[in-house]
Amino acid sequence: MSEKLSFVHPTPNSPWGTYLQQVDRVVPYLGDLAKWAETLKRPKRALIVDVPIEMDDGRIAHYEGYRVQHNMSRGPGKGGVRFHPDVTLEEVMALSAWMTVKTAAVNLPYGGAKGGIRVDPKKLSLKELEKVTRRYTSEIGIIIGPHTDIPAPDVNTNGQIMAWMMDTYSMNTGGTATGVVTGKPLHLGGSLGRVKATGRGVFVTGREAARRLGLDLRGARVAVQGFGNVGSVAAELFAEAGAKIVAVQDHTGTVVNENGLDLEKLIPISRTPAGAAGFEGGDKVPNEQFWEVACDILIPAALEGQITAERAKKTKAKLVLEGANGPTVPEADDILAERGVLVVPDVICNAGGVTVSYFEWVQDFSSFFWDEDEINVRLDRIMMNALNQIWDTADKHKITLRTATYAVACERILMARQERGLYP
Ligand code: GLU
């Protein structure tokens, strides 16, 4: 993090800097609403908390936690919580801002927020993980709530962590507040289809983009970076549609097979400490080679800043589906556009997760739960409507899908901002 961090002076090459450039690019398309655009460049509120816990060996460890509420013009804050050793306040600011754009792009009645703890959860015991989660939830409890800001899973967090968050918030407030977090286990007010929703949304937007490009999914070659909840589910759905998964990279390494990797064997191994690198049914190659693999579709589904200018020059893909948040830096975006590579941006491509989070939240409030078909049909409809509208905007102004998504989303956000008016 920059020593002189301020909202408007990002650290060079940081996710927040990427986000600010993405906003600058949309301003010319905002008409009279442009006078409110500065709103988008400043988070509404950012909280830093100390998370002290007693470790199993009796030591007291301190972790740093964050919750940033970027914008609440259109509804309560919404966005995941990430546990990762590299989390910084500035990163969480960017992730919260991307949630604002994402919820507006698919027209959910939410603003954007995000949280994180700078911790390596792989180094904690289960008991320590529970303590970190509960203390963090208690500390951010002053700003979250079912009607104010609703956390969810993100990198290295899952249903069990959401259950502890829901319990902690409920113990502190005296009731059982299922609607305070989404991505919960099914018997605690969770929703069918939530676990796979982000990967499914990547597939739905990818299928439509491929159709428009005239790219047949049968036999299409797909490369996936990041093989967690997003990348592995998207890979399975593309394979079901007849595509070949020719390369997978996770934190353990890169495995390639031009005839297609056997996902039924690869997925279980990737869940063990051996990771994708432990899979025998493909060739292990140096990580940098992943970016030049012969493929039609590239799915970055790991962390920010992965598609750099160099990698954008190398890729053979015709279509990039951003399962991760912020995987492409602005310079790389320009190179991909010049090279005719179509990018379906994160803020629409991976919006399936928060869309089913919204369904979960609605189900919790109505205490009436839907079947999985209903969820998947509604998810498909919301994603397709949003994508079609964005595509029309891109065609009309001759701009990239990313800038078009920002145009549609930022108009909704800033219209709400203007109609609400400034207080006082
Ligand atoms: N962490 C996910 C995202 O980046 C989901 C957020 C949510 O469901 O609120 O979109």
GROMACS .gro file of C-alpha atoms and ligand atoms in nm:
model
  434
    1MET     CA    1   0.000   0.000   0.000
    2SER     CA    2   0.120   0.350  -0.079
    3GLU     CA    3   0.248   0.540   0.224
    4LYS     CA    4   0.046   0.835   0.102
    5LEU     CA    5  -0.266   0.646   0.005
    6SER     CA    6  -0.546   0.877  -0.092
    7PHE     CA    7  -0.863   0.811  -0.286
    8VAL     CA    8  -0.740   0.994  -0.593
    9HIS     CA    9  -0.367   0.906  -0.596
   10PRO     CA   10  -0.338   0.533  -0.651
   11THR     CA   11  -0.020   0.329  -0.618
   12PRO     CA   12   0.118   0.277  -0.973
   13ASN     CA   13  -0.010  -0.042  -1.142
   14SER     CA   14  -0.254  -0.109  -0.859
   15PRO     CA   15  -0.611  -0.239  -0.896
   16TRP     CA   16  -0.743   0.096  -0.769
   17GLY     CA   17  -0.541   0.273  -1.040
   18THR     CA   18  -0.689   0.034  -1.299
   19TYR     CA   19  -1.039   0.110  -1.175
   20LEU     CA   20  -0.985   0.490  -1.187
   21GLN     CA   21  -0.871   0.461  -1.550
   22GLN     CA   22  -1.177   0.254  -1.634
   23VAL     CA   23  -1.396   0.531  -1.492
   24ASP     CA   24  -1.209   0.800  -1.687
   25ARG     CA   25  -1.281   0.611  -2.008
   26VAL     CA   26  -1.657   0.618  -1.954
   27VAL     CA   27  -1.695   0.985  -1.864
   28PRO     CA   28  -1.735   1.103  -2.229
   29TYR     CA   29  -2.044   0.878  -2.258
   30LEU     CA   30  -2.223   1.001  -1.946
   31GLY     CA   31  -2.373   1.323  -2.086
   32ASP     CA   32  -2.498   1.560  -1.814
   33LEU     CA   33  -2.446   1.295  -1.548
   34ALA     CA   34  -2.069   1.341  -1.593
   35LYS     CA   35  -2.082   1.615  -1.332
   36TRP     CA   36  -2.140   1.342  -1.072
   37ALA     CA   37  -1.861   1.113  -1.198
   38GLU     CA   38  -1.618   1.214  -0.922
   39THR     CA   39  -1.851   1.024  -0.684
   40LEU     CA   40  -1.733   0.701  -0.845
   41LYS     CA   41  -1.368   0.779  -0.767
   42ARG     CA   42  -1.414   0.798  -0.391
   43PRO     CA   43  -1.538   0.521  -0.164
   44LYS     CA   44  -1.821   0.637   0.060
   45ARG     CA   45  -1.666   0.479   0.369
   46ALA     CA   46  -1.365   0.259   0.457
   47LEU     CA   47  -1.306   0.081   0.786
   48ILE     CA   48  -0.975  -0.070   0.901
   49VAL     CA   49  -0.993  -0.310   1.195
   50ASP     CA   50  -0.745  -0.494   1.413
   51VAL     CA   51  -0.821  -0.866   1.440
   52PRO     CA   52  -0.636  -1.012   1.740
   53ILE     CA   53  -0.670  -1.383   1.817
   54GLU     CA   54  -0.508  -1.632   2.051
   55MET     CA   55  -0.337  -1.899   1.840
   56ASP     CA   56  -0.341  -2.271   1.926
   57ASP     CA   57   0.013  -2.239   2.071
   58GLY     CA   58  -0.089  -1.954   2.305
   59ARG     CA   59   0.065  -1.669   2.100
   60ILE     CA   60  -0.143  -1.357   2.033
   61ALA     CA   61  -0.152  -1.281   1.659
   62HIS     CA   62  -0.285  -0.961   1.502
   63TYR     CA   63  -0.430  -0.946   1.151
   64GLU     CA   64  -0.546  -0.638   0.961
   65GLY     CA   65  -0.903  -0.639   0.828
   66TYR     CA   66  -1.098  -0.403   0.605
   67ARG     CA   67  -1.454  -0.333   0.494
   68VAL     CA   68  -1.506  -0.070   0.227
   69GLN     CA   69  -1.849   0.058   0.124
   70HIS     CA   70  -1.784   0.216  -0.211
   71ASN     CA   71  -2.130   0.331  -0.307
   72MET     CA   72  -2.484   0.286  -0.172
   73SER     CA   73  -2.679   0.511  -0.405
   74ARG     CA   74  -2.889   0.226  -0.544
   75GLY     CA   75  -2.921   0.008  -0.234
   76PRO     CA   76  -2.727  -0.158   0.049
   77GLY     CA   77  -2.360  -0.238   0.001
   78LYS     CA   78  -2.290  -0.585  -0.137
   79GLY     CA   79  -1.971  -0.778  -0.192
   80GLY     CA   80  -1.749  -1.057  -0.074
   81VAL     CA   81  -1.482  -1.098   0.190
   82ARG     CA   82  -1.137  -1.216   0.085
   83PHE     CA   83  -0.874  -1.385   0.306
   84HIS     CA   84  -0.533  -1.350   0.143
   85PRO     CA   85  -0.180  -1.258   0.258
   86ASP     CA   86  -0.157  -0.979  -0.004
   87VAL     CA   87  -0.486  -0.801   0.078
   88THR     CA   88  -0.448  -0.423   0.119
   89LEU     CA   89  -0.692  -0.140   0.181
   90GLU     CA   90  -0.629  -0.011  -0.170
   91GLU     CA   91  -0.708  -0.351  -0.323
   92VAL     CA   92  -1.031  -0.374  -0.124
   93MET     CA   93  -1.123  -0.023  -0.243
   94ALA     CA   94  -1.093  -0.139  -0.605
   95LEU     CA   95  -1.286  -0.460  -0.540
   96SER     CA   96  -1.564  -0.264  -0.368
   97ALA     CA   97  -1.586  -0.023  -0.661
   98TRP     CA   98  -1.608  -0.311  -0.909
   99MET     CA   99  -1.902  -0.442  -0.702
  100THR     CA  100  -2.079  -0.105  -0.743
  101VAL     CA  101  -2.040  -0.128  -1.120
  102LYS     CA  102  -2.129  -0.498  -1.127
  103THR     CA  103  -2.455  -0.476  -0.929
  104ALA     CA  104  -2.562  -0.181  -1.146
  105ALA     CA  105  -2.462  -0.358  -1.469
  106VAL     CA  106  -2.702  -0.646  -1.395
  107ASN     CA  107  -2.950  -0.405  -1.233
  108LEU     CA  108  -2.960  -0.556  -0.884
  109PRO     CA  109  -3.087  -0.316  -0.613
  110TYR     CA  110  -2.749  -0.292  -0.442
  111GLY     CA  111  -2.447  -0.069  -0.410
  112GLY     CA  112  -2.094  -0.203  -0.387
  113ALA     CA  113  -1.878  -0.306  -0.092
  114LYS     CA  114  -1.594  -0.547  -0.020
  115GLY     CA  115  -1.398  -0.678   0.274
  116GLY     CA  116  -1.077  -0.860   0.340
  117ILE     CA  117  -0.828  -0.978   0.596
  118ARG     CA  118  -0.454  -0.984   0.531
  119VAL     CA  119  -0.399  -1.343   0.638
  120ASP     CA  120  -0.293  -1.672   0.480
  121PRO     CA  121  -0.580  -1.902   0.582
  122LYS     CA  122  -0.379  -2.208   0.471
  123LYS     CA  123  -0.152  -2.142   0.771
  124LEU     CA  124  -0.437  -2.139   1.027
  125SER     CA  125  -0.601  -2.431   1.205
  126LEU     CA  126  -0.980  -2.458   1.171
  127LYS     CA  127  -1.023  -2.314   1.521
  128GLU     CA  128  -0.793  -2.019   1.442
  129LEU     CA  129  -0.982  -1.957   1.115
  130GLU     CA  130  -1.308  -1.947   1.309
  131LYS     CA  131  -1.163  -1.702   1.563
  132VAL     CA  132  -1.031  -1.470   1.289
  133THR     CA  133  -1.367  -1.478   1.112
  134ARG     CA  134  -1.571  -1.412   1.426
  135ARG     CA  135  -1.353  -1.130   1.558
  136TYR     CA  136  -1.344  -0.964   1.214
  137THR     CA  137  -1.724  -0.991   1.187
  138SER     CA  138  -1.768  -0.841   1.530
  139GLU     CA  139  -1.536  -0.550   1.442
  140ILE     CA  140  -1.710  -0.469   1.112
  141GLY     CA  141  -2.048  -0.533   1.281
  142ILE     CA  142  -2.083  -0.158   1.330
  143ILE     CA  143  -2.131  -0.107   0.957
  144ILE     CA  144  -2.275  -0.432   0.813
  145GLY     CA  145  -2.634  -0.554   0.837
  146PRO     CA  146  -2.912  -0.713   0.628
  147HIS     CA  147  -3.028  -0.369   0.509
  148THR     CA  148  -2.696  -0.183   0.505
  149ASP     CA  149  -2.413  -0.403   0.377
  150ILE     CA  150  -2.423  -0.776   0.304
  151PRO     CA  151  -2.093  -0.971   0.279
  152ALA     CA  152  -2.049  -1.295   0.081
  153PRO     CA  153  -1.771  -1.538  -0.014
  154ASP     CA  154  -1.473  -1.437  -0.227
  155VAL     CA  155  -1.115  -1.568  -0.262
  156ASN     CA  156  -1.045  -1.827   0.017
  157THR     CA  157  -1.381  -1.784   0.194
  158ASN     CA  158  -1.674  -2.026   0.176
  159GLY     CA  159  -2.010  -2.136   0.321
  160GLN     CA  160  -1.861  -2.235   0.659
  161ILE     CA  161  -1.706  -1.891   0.699
  162MET     CA  162  -2.040  -1.730   0.605
  163ALA     CA  163  -2.212  -1.947   0.870
  164TRP     CA  164  -1.970  -1.818   1.137
  165MET     CA  165  -2.024  -1.460   1.017
  166MET     CA  166  -2.402  -1.500   1.029
  167ASP     CA  167  -2.383  -1.654   1.377
  168THR     CA  168  -2.150  -1.386   1.513
  169TYR     CA  169  -2.362  -1.101   1.381
  170SER     CA  170  -2.676  -1.273   1.515
  171MET     CA  171  -2.525  -1.331   1.861
  172ASN     CA  172  -2.429  -0.963   1.877
  173THR     CA  173  -2.775  -0.841   1.772
  174GLY     CA  174  -2.990  -1.094   1.955
  175GLY     CA  175  -3.179  -1.258   1.667
  176THR     CA  176  -3.102  -1.488   1.377
  177ALA     CA  177  -3.018  -1.256   1.091
  178THR     CA  178  -2.986  -1.492   0.795
  179GLY     CA  179  -2.997  -1.197   0.550
  180VAL     CA  180  -2.673  -1.041   0.681
  181VAL     CA  181  -2.451  -1.255   0.456
  182THR     CA  182  -2.505  -1.461   0.141
  183GLY     CA  183  -2.332  -1.775   0.021
  184LYS     CA  184  -2.444  -1.955   0.339
  185PRO     CA  185  -2.488  -2.333   0.370
  186LEU     CA  186  -2.830  -2.455   0.250
  187HIS     CA  187  -2.984  -2.528   0.591
  188LEU     CA  188  -2.890  -2.182   0.721
  189GLY     CA  189  -3.086  -1.986   0.461
  190GLY     CA  190  -2.848  -2.051   0.173
  191SER     CA  191  -2.971  -2.081  -0.183
  192LEU     CA  192  -2.956  -2.368  -0.426
  193GLY     CA  193  -2.725  -2.284  -0.715
  194ARG     CA  194  -2.518  -2.025  -0.524
  195VAL     CA  195  -2.193  -2.223  -0.510
  196LYS     CA  196  -2.181  -2.273  -0.887
  197ALA     CA  197  -2.340  -1.939  -0.981
  198THR     CA  198  -2.025  -1.740  -1.063
  199GLY     CA  199  -1.885  -2.014  -1.287
  200ARG     CA  200  -2.226  -2.061  -1.446
  201GLY     CA  201  -2.249  -1.689  -1.523
  202VAL     CA  202  -1.905  -1.701  -1.687
  203PHE     CA  203  -2.034  -1.983  -1.904
  204VAL     CA  204  -2.364  -1.808  -1.990
  205THR     CA  205  -2.194  -1.483  -2.097
  206GLY     CA  206  -1.918  -1.681  -2.274
  207ARG     CA  207  -2.167  -1.892  -2.468
  208GLU     CA  208  -2.348  -1.580  -2.590
  209ALA     CA  209  -2.023  -1.402  -2.681
  210ALA     CA  210  -1.903  -1.713  -2.870
  211ARG     CA  211  -2.233  -1.729  -3.059
  212ARG     CA  212  -2.199  -1.368  -3.167
  213LEU     CA  213  -1.838  -1.426  -3.275
  214GLY     CA  214  -1.939  -1.736  -3.474
  215LEU     CA  215  -1.715  -1.950  -3.252
  216ASP     CA  216  -1.851  -2.304  -3.216
  217LEU     CA  217  -1.813  -2.428  -2.858
  218ARG     CA  218  -1.787  -2.785  -2.981
  219GLY     CA  219  -1.415  -2.845  -3.011
  220ALA     CA  220  -1.327  -2.492  -2.892
  221ARG     CA  221  -1.001  -2.485  -2.690
  222VAL     CA  222  -1.025  -2.327  -2.346
  223ALA     CA  223  -0.744  -2.219  -2.109
  224VAL     CA  224  -0.832  -2.147  -1.745
  225GLN     CA  225  -0.619  -1.960  -1.490
  226GLY     CA  226  -0.736  -2.016  -1.132
  227PHE     CA  227  -0.911  -2.343  -1.059
  228GLY     CA  228  -1.122  -2.262  -0.755
  229ASN     CA  229  -1.493  -2.214  -0.736
  230VAL     CA  230  -1.509  -1.997  -1.048
  231GLY     CA  231  -1.256  -2.149  -1.288
  232SER     CA  232  -1.334  -2.515  -1.225
  233VAL     CA  233  -1.712  -2.472  -1.256
  234ALA     CA  234  -1.680  -2.268  -1.576
  235ALA     CA  235  -1.440  -2.534  -1.713
  236GLU     CA  236  -1.692  -2.811  -1.639
  237LEU     CA  237  -1.974  -2.625  -1.813
  238PHE     CA  238  -1.762  -2.551  -2.122
  239ALA     CA  239  -1.654  -2.916  -2.134
  240GLU     CA  240  -2.022  -3.024  -2.111
  241ALA     CA  241  -2.092  -2.798  -2.410
  242GLY     CA  242  -1.825  -2.983  -2.610
  243ALA     CA  243  -1.522  -2.759  -2.554
  244LYS     CA  244  -1.174  -2.895  -2.472
  245ILE     CA  245  -0.998  -2.762  -2.162
  246VAL     CA  246  -0.643  -2.748  -2.296
  247ALA     CA  247  -0.464  -2.566  -2.011
  248VAL     CA  248  -0.520  -2.508  -1.639
  249GLN     CA  249  -0.305  -2.300  -1.406
  250ASP     CA  250  -0.345  -2.280  -1.029
  251HIS     CA  251  -0.115  -2.176  -0.742
  252THR     CA  252   0.076  -2.506  -0.777
  253GLY     CA  253   0.159  -2.480  -1.148
  254THR     CA  254   0.040  -2.517  -1.507
  255VAL     CA  255  -0.077  -2.833  -1.680
  256VAL     CA  256  -0.156  -2.856  -2.053
  257ASN     CA  257  -0.297  -3.118  -2.287
  258GLU     CA  258  -0.395  -3.018  -2.640
  259ASN     CA  259  -0.638  -3.312  -2.657
  260GLY     CA  260  -0.822  -3.184  -2.350
  261LEU     CA  261  -0.762  -3.239  -1.977
  262ASP     CA  262  -0.978  -3.500  -1.805
  263LEU     CA  263  -1.172  -3.282  -1.558
  264GLU     CA  264  -1.322  -3.574  -1.369
  265LYS     CA  265  -0.971  -3.664  -1.256
  266LEU     CA  266  -0.819  -3.315  -1.249
  267ILE     CA  267  -1.082  -3.147  -1.029
  268PRO     CA  268  -1.049  -3.383  -0.728
  269ILE     CA  269  -0.667  -3.362  -0.740
  270SER     CA  270  -0.679  -2.983  -0.764
  271ARG     CA  271  -0.868  -2.982  -0.430
  272THR     CA  272  -0.579  -3.159  -0.252
  273PRO     CA  273  -0.253  -2.986  -0.148
  274ALA     CA  274  -0.090  -3.133  -0.464
  275GLY     CA  275  -0.312  -2.901  -0.673
  276ALA     CA  276  -0.337  -2.902  -1.054
  277ALA     CA  277   0.039  -2.965  -1.073
  278GLY     CA  278  -0.024  -3.306  -0.916
  279PHE     CA  279  -0.231  -3.419  -1.215
  280GLU     CA  280  -0.062  -3.680  -1.435
  281GLY     CA  281  -0.287  -3.651  -1.742
  282GLY     CA  282  -0.106  -3.356  -1.902
  283ASP     CA  283   0.232  -3.190  -1.943
  284LYS     CA  284   0.363  -2.962  -1.672
  285VAL     CA  285   0.501  -2.642  -1.824
  286PRO     CA  286   0.654  -2.323  -1.676
  287ASN     CA  287   0.378  -2.084  -1.563
  288GLU     CA  288   0.460  -1.814  -1.817
  289GLN     CA  289   0.389  -2.055  -2.105
  290PHE     CA  290   0.024  -2.064  -2.000
  291TRP     CA  291  -0.026  -1.728  -2.175
  292GLU     CA  292   0.086  -1.851  -2.515
  293VAL     CA  293  -0.104  -2.180  -2.523
  294ALA     CA  294  -0.298  -2.237  -2.846
  295CYS     CA  295  -0.656  -2.168  -2.734
  296ASP     CA  296  -0.977  -1.997  -2.851
  297ILE     CA  297  -1.109  -1.891  -2.509
  298LEU     CA  298  -0.901  -1.763  -2.218
  299ILE     CA  299  -1.061  -1.753  -1.873
  300PRO     CA  300  -0.861  -1.561  -1.610
  301ALA     CA  301  -1.031  -1.671  -1.287
  302ALA     CA  302  -0.766  -1.595  -1.024
  303LEU     CA  303  -0.651  -1.253  -0.903
  304GLU     CA  304  -0.613  -0.898  -1.037
  305GLY     CA  305  -0.354  -0.771  -1.282
  306GLN     CA  306  -0.279  -1.108  -1.449
  307ILE     CA  307  -0.322  -1.001  -1.813
  308THR     CA  308  -0.036  -0.757  -1.854
  309ALA     CA  309   0.061  -0.584  -2.180
  310GLU     CA  310   0.321  -0.856  -2.249
  311ARG     CA  311   0.074  -1.138  -2.197
  312ALA     CA  312  -0.193  -0.961  -2.402
  313LYS     CA  313   0.050  -0.956  -2.697
  314LYS     CA  314   0.114  -1.329  -2.662
  315THR     CA  315  -0.232  -1.473  -2.622
  316LYS     CA  316  -0.379  -1.676  -2.909
  317ALA     CA  317  -0.733  -1.650  -2.769
  318LYS     CA  318  -1.017  -1.484  -2.963
  319LEU     CA  319  -1.231  -1.444  -2.654
  320VAL     CA  320  -1.136  -1.353  -2.295
  321LEU     CA  321  -1.389  -1.423  -2.019
  322GLU     CA  322  -1.300  -1.241  -1.698
  323GLY     CA  323  -1.402  -1.477  -1.419
  324ALA     CA  324  -1.169  -1.290  -1.179
  325ASN     CA  325  -1.215  -0.931  -1.070
  326GLY     CA  326  -0.977  -0.690  -1.242
  327PRO     CA  327  -0.759  -0.945  -1.425
  328THR     CA  328  -0.672  -0.714  -1.719
  329VAL     CA  329  -0.468  -0.394  -1.683
  330PRO     CA  330  -0.581  -0.098  -1.901
  331GLU     CA  331  -0.277  -0.114  -2.133
  332ALA     CA  332  -0.346  -0.482  -2.199
  333ASP     CA  333  -0.711  -0.399  -2.263
  334ASP     CA  334  -0.604  -0.166  -2.545
  335ILE     CA  335  -0.369  -0.427  -2.694
  336LEU     CA  336  -0.642  -0.692  -2.689
  337ALA     CA  337  -0.888  -0.452  -2.855
  338GLU     CA  338  -0.633  -0.365  -3.127
  339ARG     CA  339  -0.566  -0.733  -3.187
  340GLY     CA  340  -0.940  -0.800  -3.225
  341VAL     CA  341  -0.965  -1.013  -2.910
  342LEU     CA  342  -1.308  -0.976  -2.752
  343VAL     CA  343  -1.308  -0.926  -2.373
  344VAL     CA  344  -1.624  -0.993  -2.170
  345PRO     CA  345  -1.539  -0.776  -1.868
  346ASP     CA  346  -1.547  -0.895  -1.506
  347VAL     CA  347  -1.829  -0.661  -1.407
  348ILE     CA  348  -2.070  -0.857  -1.626
  349CYS     CA  349  -1.887  -1.188  -1.682
  350ASN     CA  350  -1.858  -1.285  -1.314
  351ALA     CA  351  -2.183  -1.119  -1.198
  352GLY     CA  352  -2.358  -1.458  -1.169
  353GLY     CA  353  -2.235  -1.494  -0.809
  354VAL     CA  354  -2.380  -1.172  -0.679
  355THR     CA  355  -2.699  -1.232  -0.881
  356VAL     CA  356  -2.769  -1.559  -0.699
  357SER     CA  357  -2.658  -1.386  -0.376
  358TYR     CA  358  -2.943  -1.147  -0.445
  359PHE     CA  359  -3.182  -1.441  -0.494
  360GLU     CA  360  -3.059  -1.584  -0.162
  361TRP     CA  361  -3.119  -1.255   0.019
  362VAL     CA  362  -3.471  -1.224  -0.130
  363GLN     CA  363  -3.548  -1.586  -0.030
  364ASP     CA  364  -3.422  -1.520   0.326
  365PHE     CA  365  -3.652  -1.220   0.365
  366SER     CA  366  -3.955  -1.400   0.225
  367SER     CA  367  -3.865  -1.728   0.405
  368PHE     CA  368  -3.970  -1.905   0.088
  369PHE     CA  369  -3.711  -2.103  -0.106
  370TRP     CA  370  -3.698  -2.169  -0.480
  371ASP     CA  371  -3.592  -2.484  -0.662
  372GLU     CA  372  -3.264  -2.495  -0.854
  373ASP     CA  373  -3.424  -2.481  -1.198
  374GLU     CA  374  -3.601  -2.160  -1.111
  375ILE     CA  375  -3.273  -2.010  -0.992
  376ASN     CA  376  -3.079  -2.110  -1.302
  377VAL     CA  377  -3.353  -1.989  -1.539
  378ARG     CA  378  -3.370  -1.651  -1.364
  379LEU     CA  379  -2.989  -1.627  -1.357
  380ASP     CA  380  -2.972  -1.698  -1.729
  381ARG     CA  381  -3.238  -1.437  -1.803
  382ILE     CA  382  -3.076  -1.160  -1.595
  383MET     CA  383  -2.730  -1.223  -1.741
  384MET     CA  384  -2.856  -1.241  -2.100
  385ASN     CA  385  -3.067  -0.924  -2.070
  386ALA     CA  386  -2.775  -0.735  -1.921
  387LEU     CA  387  -2.530  -0.860  -2.182
  388ASN     CA  388  -2.762  -0.777  -2.473
  389GLN     CA  389  -2.813  -0.423  -2.349
  390ILE     CA  390  -2.437  -0.378  -2.306
  391TRP     CA  391  -2.373  -0.517  -2.652
  392ASP     CA  392  -2.618  -0.268  -2.807
  393THR     CA  393  -2.444   0.016  -2.623
  394ALA     CA  394  -2.102  -0.102  -2.746
  395ASP     CA  395  -2.228  -0.119  -3.106
  396LYS     CA  396  -2.395   0.220  -3.085
  397HIS     CA  397  -2.086   0.408  -2.960
  398LYS     CA  398  -1.825   0.177  -3.119
  399ILE     CA  399  -1.664   0.113  -2.779
  400THR     CA  400  -1.536  -0.197  -2.600
  401LEU     CA  401  -1.771  -0.415  -2.397
  402ARG     CA  402  -1.595  -0.292  -2.083
  403THR     CA  403  -1.658   0.075  -2.150
  404ALA     CA  404  -2.014  -0.010  -2.260
  405THR     CA  405  -2.075  -0.198  -1.933
  406TYR     CA  406  -1.944   0.104  -1.740
  407ALA     CA  407  -2.169   0.332  -1.948
  408VAL     CA  408  -2.483   0.131  -1.867
  409ALA     CA  409  -2.389   0.082  -1.501
  410CYS     CA  410  -2.259   0.431  -1.427
  411GLU     CA  411  -2.569   0.590  -1.577
  412ARG     CA  412  -2.783   0.390  -1.331
  413ILE     CA  413  -2.559   0.475  -1.036
  414LEU     CA  414  -2.526   0.845  -1.112
  415MET     CA  415  -2.895   0.885  -1.200
  416ALA     CA  416  -2.977   0.747  -0.854
  417ARG     CA  417  -2.715   0.980  -0.706
  418GLN     CA  418  -2.865   1.282  -0.880
  419GLU     CA  419  -3.225   1.193  -0.793
  420ARG     CA  420  -3.140   1.141  -0.427
  421GLY     CA  421  -2.957   1.475  -0.420
  422LEU     CA  422  -2.674   1.583  -0.196
  423TYR     CA  423  -2.728   1.574   0.180
  424PRO     CA  424  -2.747   1.820   0.349
  425GLU     N1  425  -1.729  -1.222  -0.433
  425GLU     C1  426  -1.821  -1.228  -0.544
  425GLU     C2  427  -1.790  -1.119  -0.644
  425GLU     O1  428  -1.680  -1.072  -0.653
  425GLU     C3  429  -1.968  -1.232  -0.499
  425GLU     C4  430  -2.013  -1.116  -0.416
  425GLU     C5  431  -2.153  -1.134  -0.357
  425GLU     O2  432  -2.216  -1.236  -0.381
  425GLU     O3  433  -2.195  -1.042  -0.286
  425GLU     O4  434  -1.873  -1.082  -0.722
   0.00000   0.00000   0.00000
